[in-house]
Amino acid sequence: MLTVSSDSSYVEDAFAWASRRALDWVQTDAQPGNLPSYWAGYPSRELFYSRDICHQAAGAHLLGLDAENFAMFRHFARSATARRKWFPIWAFHFDGRIAALDYHDDEHFVREIPAVFDLCYRALEQYDWTGARRWLDDPDLATYYETSVGEFVTAHDADGDGIPEAGGTADIFLGTATYNEREAPLLIAGDGLATHYAVLRKLGRDAEADRIEATYQTLWNGEHYARGVTKDGLDFDWGLESHTLAPLFGLGGNEQSLDWLESKMNSDPPKNIESLSYYPELLFKYGRDESAWRWTKHLIDSRDDYPEISFTVVEHLVAGLLGLRPSKGAALSIESHLPAEIGRLTADHVRIGDWDLRITQEARHATEVTVHSGPGALPVTVGAETHPLEPGRTARFTP
C-alpha cells in the first residue's frame, strides 16, 4: 500500500485524508454485478463519468486501483459505436448500465470532443504506469484508439482539415467542442485540439500531430493563444479548460503564454473546483512549482467531497511533487518539484510496471530511490544521470 512521509505534517495529513477518501469511493464490491469501478462524478450521482475517470486514473493507479481503471476505460471504449458517430457514452452506473440522465438515444446524449481523445491519452498513460500490455492489445481499447483518430475525425470534420468540429450550439446533448460547458458555442476548442494532438503523439502519428501543432502555433497565436474557433473566426477570450488544458496536453506552453494563463487563473478562476484540479498538473509540468503547490493546497484545504479532488490530490502529492514520469512501465524519470516549505518527501510502494519503489526527494539537493522488488533492473533517470537499479538496491542522485 502506498504511503507518504514528510518533514511537513501538513503533507502527511493531506495524503492521509486524500488516500482514505479516494478509496472510500471504490464501488467494485459494493453491490452484486458491479464492474470493478470507483465513483467518478458528482457525489449525488452514483455514476462514473468519462471526463472524471480520465483525471482520476493516475491517482487511482498509485492507490492500486488498476483493475478498476482498466474495466472502466474499456467500458467507455466499447460504447463508441458507428451509430453514435464514434462518441463514447458520457456516464455509466457501476453495474455498466448507461446513465439515462445523460443519454436519451444514440443521437441525443451528452458528448464533448475532448473526452474522446482524453480517454485514449489517459488509457495509454496507464500503459506507461503499469507496463501491462492489455492497455495496448485489448481489442476494445485498440479499436477505440484507431477509430478515435480515424473514423471519429472523418465523421466530424466538415472542412477536411483533419480536425473534428462540434455543431457550435453549446448544447451538450448535441455535442460540444470543449469541456467548458458554460463557454460560448465553439466549433473547435483548445482542449479538444490539444487532446487530439497528444493522442497522435502517443500513437506515433507525428505527421498529423505536426500539422495540428503548426495550426496552433501560427493561426491560433496572437498576444496569447485563442481558446477556439466560432462561426465568426478565432475567439481570444479567456476560456478556462480550452486555455489551460492546451499546454497541459502539449500545445503552447511558452513562458509568455504561461504568464498570461497564470494571471487569468488567479484573476478569473473557474467556479467549479473540478476545473481547478487540473492547475497543479499543468504548473508542475512546466516547473512552476510554487504556483502548483499553492493550487494543490487550495484543493487540500477545500476537503471538497467531489471524488476527483481526493484522487488528484494523491496524484499531485506523489507524481507531482516528486516529478515522476514513467515510460512503458519499464523506465522512470524523476525531477524534484518540492516547494520551499517542504524539505523532504518520501513515497513508499510506488508501482512502476512490476517494480515496487521507495522514492525520496530532499528539497532540490538529492533524490534517493530504493527498488524493493521487480523483474530485473529498472532504468531510473534523475537529471543527467541514469542508473539501472536492481531489486534490493538503493541509489542516491545529487545534482
CSV table of C-alpha atoms in Angstrom, one decimal:
chain,number,residue,atom,x,y,z
A,1,MET,CA,0.0,0.0,0.0
A,2,LEU,CA,1.3,3.4,-0.9
A,3,THR,CA,2.4,5.6,2.0
A,4,VAL,CA,3.8,9.1,2.2
A,5,SER,CA,6.1,10.6,4.9
A,6,SER,CA,7.5,14.1,5.0
A,7,ASP,CA,9.0,16.7,7.3
A,8,SER,CA,5.7,18.5,6.7
A,9,SER,CA,2.8,17.3,8.9
A,10,TYR,CA,0.5,19.2,6.5
A,11,VAL,CA,1.6,16.9,3.6
A,12,GLU,CA,1.2,13.8,5.7
A,13,ASP,CA,-2.3,14.8,6.9
A,14,ALA,CA,-3.3,15.8,3.4
A,15,PHE,CA,-2.2,12.4,2.0
A,16,ALA,CA,-3.9,10.5,4.8
A,17,TRP,CA,-7.2,12.3,4.0
A,18,ALA,CA,-7.0,12.1,0.2
A,19,SER,CA,-6.0,8.4,0.0
A,20,ARG,CA,-8.6,7.4,2.6
A,21,ARG,CA,-11.3,9.4,0.9
A,22,ALA,CA,-10.4,8.2,-2.6
A,23,LEU,CA,-10.5,4.6,-1.5
A,24,ASP,CA,-13.9,5.2,0.1
A,25,TRP,CA,-15.2,5.9,-3.4
A,26,VAL,CA,-14.4,2.4,-4.7
A,27,GLN,CA,-17.5,0.5,-5.8
A,28,THR,CA,-16.1,-2.8,-7.0
A,29,ASP,CA,-17.8,-5.0,-4.4
A,30,ALA,CA,-20.4,-2.5,-3.1
A,31,GLN,CA,-23.3,-4.2,-5.0
A,32,PRO,CA,-23.6,-7.6,-6.8
A,33,GLY,CA,-23.0,-7.1,-10.5
A,34,ASN,CA,-20.8,-4.0,-10.2
A,35,LEU,CA,-17.9,-3.6,-12.6
A,36,PRO,CA,-14.5,-3.0,-11.0
A,37,SER,CA,-15.1,0.7,-10.6
A,38,TYR,CA,-14.9,3.8,-8.5
A,39,TRP,CA,-17.2,6.8,-8.1
A,40,ALA,CA,-16.2,9.5,-10.7
A,41,GLY,CA,-18.6,12.4,-10.9
A,42,TYR,CA,-20.9,14.4,-8.6
A,43,PRO,CA,-21.3,12.8,-5.1
A,44,SER,CA,-25.0,13.0,-5.6
A,45,ARG,CA,-24.8,10.8,-8.7
A,46,GLU,CA,-24.0,7.1,-8.4
A,47,LEU,CA,-22.1,7.0,-11.7
A,48,PHE,CA,-18.7,7.1,-13.3
A,49,TYR,CA,-18.1,9.8,-16.0
A,50,SER,CA,-15.6,9.7,-18.9
A,51,ARG,CA,-14.0,13.1,-18.0
A,52,ASP,CA,-13.7,12.3,-14.4
A,53,ILE,CA,-12.0,8.8,-14.7
A,54,CYS,CA,-9.5,10.4,-17.2
A,55,HIS,CA,-8.3,12.8,-14.5
A,56,GLN,CA,-8.7,10.3,-11.6
A,57,ALA,CA,-6.8,7.5,-13.2
A,58,ALA,CA,-3.2,8.4,-12.2
A,59,GLY,CA,-4.2,8.8,-8.6
A,60,ALA,CA,-6.2,5.6,-8.8
A,61,HIS,CA,-3.1,3.7,-10.1
A,62,LEU,CA,-1.0,5.0,-7.3
A,63,LEU,CA,-3.6,3.6,-4.9
A,64,GLY,CA,-3.6,0.2,-6.5
A,65,LEU,CA,-6.8,0.5,-8.5
A,66,ASP,CA,-5.5,-0.9,-11.8
A,67,ALA,CA,-8.4,-3.3,-12.2
A,68,GLU,CA,-10.9,-0.5,-11.8
A,69,ASN,CA,-9.1,1.7,-14.3
A,70,PHE,CA,-9.0,-1.0,-16.9
A,71,ALA,CA,-12.6,-2.1,-16.6
A,72,MET,CA,-14.0,1.5,-16.8
A,73,PHE,CA,-11.8,2.6,-19.7
A,74,ARG,CA,-12.6,-0.5,-21.6
A,75,HIS,CA,-16.4,0.0,-20.9
A,76,PHE,CA,-16.2,3.5,-22.4
A,77,ALA,CA,-14.2,2.2,-25.4
A,78,ARG,CA,-16.9,-0.4,-26.1
A,79,SER,CA,-19.6,2.3,-26.1
A,80,ALA,CA,-18.1,4.3,-29.0
A,81,THR,CA,-20.1,2.8,-32.0
A,82,ALA,CA,-20.8,3.8,-35.5
A,83,ARG,CA,-24.4,4.6,-34.6
A,84,ARG,CA,-23.1,7.1,-32.0
A,85,LYS,CA,-20.7,8.5,-34.6
A,86,TRP,CA,-17.8,7.1,-32.6
A,87,PHE,CA,-18.5,9.2,-29.5
A,88,PRO,CA,-18.3,7.2,-26.2
A,89,ILE,CA,-21.2,7.3,-23.8
A,90,TRP,CA,-20.7,10.1,-21.2
A,91,ALA,CA,-21.6,8.2,-18.0
A,92,PHE,CA,-22.4,4.7,-16.6
A,93,HIS,CA,-23.8,3.2,-13.5
A,94,PHE,CA,-21.4,1.0,-11.6
A,95,ASP,CA,-23.0,-2.1,-13.0
A,96,GLY,CA,-22.3,-0.9,-16.5
A,97,ARG,CA,-25.7,0.4,-17.4
A,98,ILE,CA,-25.9,3.7,-19.4
A,99,ALA,CA,-26.9,6.6,-17.2
A,100,ALA,CA,-30.3,7.8,-18.6
A,101,LEU,CA,-29.6,11.2,-17.0
A,102,ASP,CA,-27.1,11.9,-19.8
A,103,TYR,CA,-28.4,9.7,-22.6
A,104,HIS,CA,-31.8,9.9,-24.4
A,105,ASP,CA,-30.9,8.0,-27.6
A,106,ASP,CA,-28.0,7.5,-29.9
A,107,GLU,CA,-28.5,10.9,-31.5
A,108,HIS,CA,-29.2,12.8,-28.3
A,109,PHE,CA,-26.7,12.2,-25.5
A,110,VAL,CA,-24.1,14.3,-23.7
A,111,ARG,CA,-20.8,14.3,-25.6
A,112,GLU,CA,-17.8,16.5,-25.7
A,113,ILE,CA,-14.9,16.2,-28.2
A,114,PRO,CA,-12.1,16.4,-25.6
A,115,ALA,CA,-13.4,13.3,-23.8
A,116,VAL,CA,-12.9,11.2,-27.0
A,117,PHE,CA,-9.2,11.8,-27.1
A,118,ASP,CA,-8.7,12.2,-23.3
A,119,LEU,CA,-9.9,8.6,-22.8
A,120,CYS,CA,-7.3,7.5,-25.4
A,121,TYR,CA,-4.5,9.5,-23.9
A,122,ARG,CA,-5.1,8.6,-20.3
A,123,ALA,CA,-5.5,4.9,-21.2
A,124,LEU,CA,-2.2,5.0,-23.0
A,125,GLU,CA,-0.7,6.8,-20.0
A,126,GLN,CA,-1.8,3.8,-17.9
A,127,TYR,CA,0.5,1.7,-20.0
A,128,ASP,CA,3.3,4.0,-19.0
A,129,TRP,CA,2.5,3.5,-15.4
A,130,THR,CA,1.8,-0.2,-15.4
A,131,GLY,CA,3.6,-1.7,-18.4
A,132,ALA,CA,0.6,-4.0,-18.8
A,133,ARG,CA,0.2,-5.0,-22.5
A,134,ARG,CA,-3.6,-5.2,-22.1
A,135,TRP,CA,-3.7,-1.4,-22.4
A,136,LEU,CA,-2.3,-1.7,-25.9
A,137,ASP,CA,-3.5,-5.2,-27.0
A,138,ASP,CA,-7.1,-5.4,-25.6
A,139,PRO,CA,-9.3,-5.5,-28.8
A,140,ASP,CA,-11.8,-2.9,-27.5
A,141,LEU,CA,-9.2,-0.4,-26.5
A,142,ALA,CA,-7.0,-0.9,-29.6
A,143,THR,CA,-10.1,-0.4,-31.8
A,144,TYR,CA,-11.0,2.7,-29.8
A,145,TYR,CA,-7.6,4.3,-30.3
A,146,GLU,CA,-7.7,3.8,-34.0
A,147,THR,CA,-11.3,4.8,-34.6
A,148,SER,CA,-10.9,7.9,-32.4
A,149,VAL,CA,-8.1,9.3,-34.6
A,150,GLY,CA,-9.7,7.8,-37.7
A,151,GLU,CA,-13.4,7.3,-38.2
A,152,PHE,CA,-14.3,9.8,-35.4
A,153,VAL,CA,-12.3,12.5,-37.0
A,154,THR,CA,-13.7,11.8,-40.5
A,155,ALA,CA,-17.3,11.8,-39.2
A,156,HIS,CA,-16.9,15.2,-37.6
A,157,ASP,CA,-14.5,17.0,-40.0
A,158,ALA,CA,-16.7,19.0,-42.3
A,159,ASP,CA,-13.9,21.1,-43.9
A,160,GLY,CA,-11.5,18.2,-44.3
A,161,ASP,CA,-8.6,19.8,-42.4
A,162,GLY,CA,-8.1,16.7,-40.1
A,163,ILE,CA,-9.6,18.5,-37.1
A,164,PRO,CA,-13.1,17.5,-35.8
A,165,GLU,CA,-15.7,20.2,-35.2
A,166,ALA,CA,-18.7,20.4,-33.0
A,167,GLY,CA,-22.0,21.9,-34.2
A,168,GLY,CA,-21.4,25.2,-32.4
A,169,THR,CA,-24.7,25.1,-30.5
A,170,ALA,CA,-23.2,24.8,-27.0
A,171,ASP,CA,-25.9,22.1,-26.3
A,172,ILE,CA,-24.1,19.2,-24.6
A,173,PHE,CA,-26.7,16.8,-25.8
A,174,LEU,CA,-25.8,17.7,-29.4
A,175,GLY,CA,-22.1,17.7,-28.7
A,176,THR,CA,-19.6,20.4,-27.7
A,177,ALA,CA,-16.1,21.3,-28.7
A,178,THR,CA,-14.8,21.8,-25.1
A,179,TYR,CA,-15.1,20.5,-21.6
A,180,ASN,CA,-16.2,24.0,-20.5
A,181,GLU,CA,-20.0,23.6,-20.7
A,182,ARG,CA,-20.5,27.3,-19.8
A,183,GLU,CA,-18.4,28.6,-22.7
A,184,ALA,CA,-19.5,30.4,-25.9
A,185,PRO,CA,-20.5,28.0,-28.7
A,186,LEU,CA,-17.2,26.9,-30.2
A,187,LEU,CA,-16.7,24.8,-33.3
A,188,ILE,CA,-13.2,23.9,-32.3
A,189,ALA,CA,-11.7,24.4,-28.8
A,190,GLY,CA,-8.2,24.4,-27.4
A,191,ASP,CA,-8.8,21.4,-25.1
A,192,GLY,CA,-10.3,19.3,-27.9
A,193,LEU,CA,-7.4,20.3,-30.3
A,194,ALA,CA,-4.7,19.5,-27.6
A,195,THR,CA,-6.1,16.2,-26.5
A,196,HIS,CA,-6.3,15.1,-30.2
A,197,TYR,CA,-2.7,16.3,-30.7
A,198,ALA,CA,-1.5,14.4,-27.6
A,199,VAL,CA,-3.1,11.1,-28.7
A,200,LEU,CA,-1.5,11.4,-32.1
A,201,ARG,CA,1.9,11.9,-30.4
A,202,LYS,CA,1.3,8.9,-28.2
A,203,LEU,CA,0.4,6.7,-31.2
A,204,GLY,CA,3.5,7.8,-33.1
A,205,ARG,CA,1.4,9.6,-35.8
A,206,ASP,CA,3.8,12.6,-35.8
A,207,ALA,CA,3.0,14.0,-39.2
A,208,GLU,CA,-0.7,14.5,-38.2
A,209,ALA,CA,0.4,15.9,-34.8
A,210,ASP,CA,2.8,18.3,-36.5
A,211,ARG,CA,0.0,19.7,-38.7
A,212,ILE,CA,-2.1,20.4,-35.6
A,213,GLU,CA,0.9,22.0,-33.8
A,214,ALA,CA,1.6,24.2,-36.8
A,215,THR,CA,-2.1,25.3,-36.9
A,216,TYR,CA,-2.0,26.2,-33.2
A,217,GLN,CA,1.4,28.0,-33.3
A,218,THR,CA,0.6,30.1,-36.4
A,219,LEU,CA,-3.1,30.6,-36.8
A,220,TRP,CA,-4.1,30.5,-33.1
A,221,ASN,CA,-1.2,32.6,-31.8
A,222,GLY,CA,-1.8,36.3,-31.1
A,223,GLU,CA,-1.0,38.2,-28.0
A,224,HIS,CA,-2.0,35.0,-26.4
A,225,TYR,CA,-3.4,31.8,-27.8
A,226,ALA,CA,-7.1,31.6,-28.9
A,227,ARG,CA,-9.5,29.5,-26.9
A,228,GLY,CA,-11.1,28.2,-30.0
A,229,VAL,CA,-12.9,28.9,-33.3
A,230,THR,CA,-16.5,30.1,-33.6
A,231,LYS,CA,-18.5,30.6,-36.8
A,232,ASP,CA,-17.1,34.2,-36.8
A,233,GLY,CA,-13.4,33.0,-36.5
A,234,LEU,CA,-10.9,32.8,-33.8
A,235,ASP,CA,-12.0,33.7,-30.2
A,236,PHE,CA,-9.3,35.0,-27.9
A,237,ASP,CA,-11.5,35.5,-24.8
A,238,TRP,CA,-10.5,33.6,-21.6
A,239,GLY,CA,-11.6,30.1,-22.0
A,240,LEU,CA,-10.8,28.2,-18.8
A,241,GLU,CA,-10.3,24.5,-19.9
A,242,SER,CA,-9.9,25.5,-23.5
A,243,HIS,CA,-6.9,27.5,-22.5
A,244,THR,CA,-5.4,25.7,-19.5
A,245,LEU,CA,-5.7,22.2,-21.0
A,246,ALA,CA,-3.9,23.1,-24.2
A,247,PRO,CA,-0.4,23.4,-22.7
A,248,LEU,CA,-1.2,20.5,-20.3
A,249,PHE,CA,-1.5,18.3,-23.3
A,250,GLY,CA,1.5,19.8,-25.1
A,251,LEU,CA,0.3,22.7,-27.2
A,252,GLY,CA,1.7,26.2,-26.5
A,253,GLY,CA,3.4,26.3,-23.1
A,254,ASN,CA,6.0,29.1,-23.8
A,255,GLU,CA,6.8,31.4,-20.9
A,256,GLN,CA,4.8,34.3,-22.2
A,257,SER,CA,1.6,32.3,-22.6
A,258,LEU,CA,2.1,30.6,-19.3
A,259,ASP,CA,2.5,34.0,-17.6
A,260,TRP,CA,-0.8,35.1,-19.2
A,261,LEU,CA,-2.5,31.9,-18.2
A,262,GLU,CA,-1.4,32.2,-14.6
A,263,SER,CA,-2.6,35.8,-14.4
A,264,LYS,CA,-6.1,34.7,-15.7
A,265,MET,CA,-6.1,31.6,-13.4
A,266,ASN,CA,-5.6,34.0,-10.5
A,267,SER,CA,-7.9,36.8,-11.5
A,268,ASP,CA,-10.7,34.8,-13.1
A,269,PRO,CA,-10.7,31.3,-11.6
A,270,PRO,CA,-13.5,28.8,-12.5
A,271,LYS,CA,-16.4,28.4,-10.3
A,272,ASN,CA,-16.2,24.6,-10.4
A,273,ILE,CA,-13.4,23.0,-8.4
A,274,GLU,CA,-13.2,20.2,-11.0
A,275,SER,CA,-11.6,22.7,-13.4
A,276,LEU,CA,-9.2,23.9,-10.7
A,277,SER,CA,-8.0,20.3,-10.1
A,278,TYR,CA,-6.0,20.5,-13.3
A,279,TYR,CA,-4.0,23.5,-12.3
A,280,PRO,CA,-1.3,21.7,-10.3
A,281,GLU,CA,-0.7,19.1,-13.0
A,282,LEU,CA,-0.3,21.9,-15.6
A,283,LEU,CA,2.1,24.0,-13.4
A,284,PHE,CA,4.2,21.1,-12.2
A,285,LYS,CA,4.6,20.1,-15.9
A,286,TYR,CA,6.3,23.4,-16.6
A,287,GLY,CA,8.3,23.7,-13.4
A,288,ARG,CA,6.2,26.5,-11.9
A,289,ASP,CA,6.4,24.6,-8.6
A,290,GLU,CA,5.4,27.3,-6.1
A,291,SER,CA,2.3,28.1,-8.0
A,292,ALA,CA,1.5,24.4,-8.4
A,293,TRP,CA,1.8,23.9,-4.7
A,294,ARG,CA,-0.4,26.9,-3.9
A,295,TRP,CA,-3.2,25.5,-6.0
A,296,THR,CA,-2.6,22.0,-4.5
A,297,LYS,CA,-3.0,23.5,-1.1
A,298,HIS,CA,-6.2,25.1,-2.3
A,299,LEU,CA,-7.6,21.7,-3.2
A,300,ILE,CA,-6.4,20.1,0.0
A,301,ASP,CA,-7.8,22.8,2.2
A,302,SER,CA,-11.2,22.6,0.5
A,303,ARG,CA,-11.7,19.0,1.6
A,304,ASP,CA,-14.2,19.0,-1.2
A,305,ASP,CA,-16.2,15.8,-1.5
A,306,TYR,CA,-16.1,15.8,-5.3
A,307,PRO,CA,-14.3,12.5,-5.9
A,308,GLU,CA,-11.9,14.0,-8.4
A,309,ILE,CA,-10.4,16.1,-5.7
A,310,SER,CA,-9.2,13.3,-3.4
A,311,PHE,CA,-7.8,11.3,-6.4
A,312,THR,CA,-6.0,14.2,-7.9
A,313,VAL,CA,-4.6,15.3,-4.6
A,314,VAL,CA,-3.0,11.9,-4.3
A,315,GLU,CA,-1.5,12.4,-7.8
A,316,HIS,CA,-0.3,15.9,-7.1
A,317,LEU,CA,1.3,14.9,-3.7
A,318,VAL,CA,3.2,11.9,-5.2
A,319,ALA,CA,3.6,12.2,-9.0
A,320,GLY,CA,3.5,16.0,-9.0
A,321,LEU,CA,5.8,16.9,-6.1
A,322,LEU,CA,8.3,14.0,-6.8
A,323,GLY,CA,8.2,14.6,-10.5
A,324,LEU,CA,7.5,11.1,-11.6
A,325,ARG,CA,7.4,10.3,-15.4
A,326,PRO,CA,7.1,6.6,-16.1
A,327,SER,CA,7.7,5.2,-19.6
A,328,LYS,CA,6.0,2.0,-20.8
A,329,GLY,CA,6.2,0.5,-17.3
A,330,ALA,CA,9.9,-0.1,-17.8
A,331,ALA,CA,11.7,3.2,-17.0
A,332,LEU,CA,11.3,6.2,-14.7
A,333,SER,CA,12.4,9.8,-14.8
A,334,ILE,CA,12.3,11.8,-11.6
A,335,GLU,CA,12.6,15.6,-11.1
A,336,SER,CA,12.0,17.3,-7.7
A,337,HIS,CA,9.2,19.8,-7.7
A,338,LEU,CA,9.2,20.4,-3.9
A,339,PRO,CA,8.4,23.9,-3.0
A,340,ALA,CA,10.4,25.9,-0.5
A,341,GLU,CA,8.2,24.9,2.5
A,342,ILE,CA,8.8,21.1,2.0
A,343,GLY,CA,12.3,19.9,2.8
A,344,ARG,CA,11.7,16.1,2.4
A,345,LEU,CA,9.1,13.9,0.9
A,346,THR,CA,9.1,10.1,0.7
A,347,ALA,CA,6.6,7.9,-1.2
A,348,ASP,CA,6.9,4.2,-0.4
A,349,HIS,CA,5.5,1.4,-2.5
A,350,VAL,CA,5.1,3.3,-5.7
A,351,ARG,CA,4.3,0.9,-8.5
A,352,ILE,CA,6.0,1.4,-11.9
A,353,GLY,CA,5.3,-1.7,-14.1
A,354,ASP,CA,6.2,-4.7,-12.0
A,355,TRP,CA,8.6,-2.7,-9.8
A,356,ASP,CA,7.9,-1.6,-6.2
A,357,LEU,CA,9.8,1.5,-5.3
A,358,ARG,CA,10.6,3.9,-2.4
A,359,ILE,CA,11.4,7.4,-3.7
A,360,THR,CA,12.7,10.3,-1.5
A,361,GLN,CA,13.3,13.9,-2.5
A,362,GLU,CA,15.4,16.1,-0.2
A,363,ALA,CA,14.4,19.6,-1.4
A,364,ARG,CA,16.4,20.1,-4.6
A,365,HIS,CA,19.6,18.6,-3.2
A,366,ALA,CA,19.2,14.8,-3.5
A,367,THR,CA,17.0,12.0,-4.8
A,368,GLU,CA,17.1,8.6,-3.3
A,369,VAL,CA,15.4,5.5,-4.9
A,370,THR,CA,15.1,2.1,-3.5
A,371,VAL,CA,13.9,-0.9,-5.6
A,372,HIS,CA,12.1,-3.2,-3.2
A,373,SER,CA,11.3,-5.8,-5.8
A,374,GLY,CA,10.9,-6.2,-9.6
A,375,PRO,CA,11.7,-8.5,-12.5
A,376,GLY,CA,15.2,-7.0,-13.1
A,377,ALA,CA,17.0,-3.7,-13.4
A,378,LEU,CA,14.8,-0.6,-13.7
A,379,PRO,CA,16.4,2.4,-15.5
A,380,VAL,CA,16.0,5.5,-13.3
A,381,THR,CA,16.9,8.9,-14.6
A,382,VAL,CA,17.5,12.0,-12.4
A,383,GLY,CA,18.9,15.0,-14.2
A,384,ALA,CA,21.7,13.8,-16.4
A,385,GLU,CA,22.2,10.6,-14.5
A,386,THR,CA,20.6,7.2,-15.4
A,387,HIS,CA,21.2,4.1,-13.3
A,388,PRO,CA,19.7,0.7,-13.9
A,389,LEU,CA,18.6,-0.3,-10.4
A,390,GLU,CA,18.4,-3.9,-9.4
A,391,PRO,CA,15.9,-5.2,-6.8
A,392,GLY,CA,17.2,-4.7,-3.3
A,393,ARG,CA,19.4,-1.8,-4.3
A,394,THR,CA,19.3,1.9,-3.4
A,395,ALA,CA,20.8,4.8,-5.5
A,396,ARG,CA,21.3,8.3,-4.4
A,397,PHE,CA,21.4,11.1,-7.0
A,398,THR,CA,22.8,14.5,-6.3
A,399,PRO,CA,22.9,17.5,-8.8
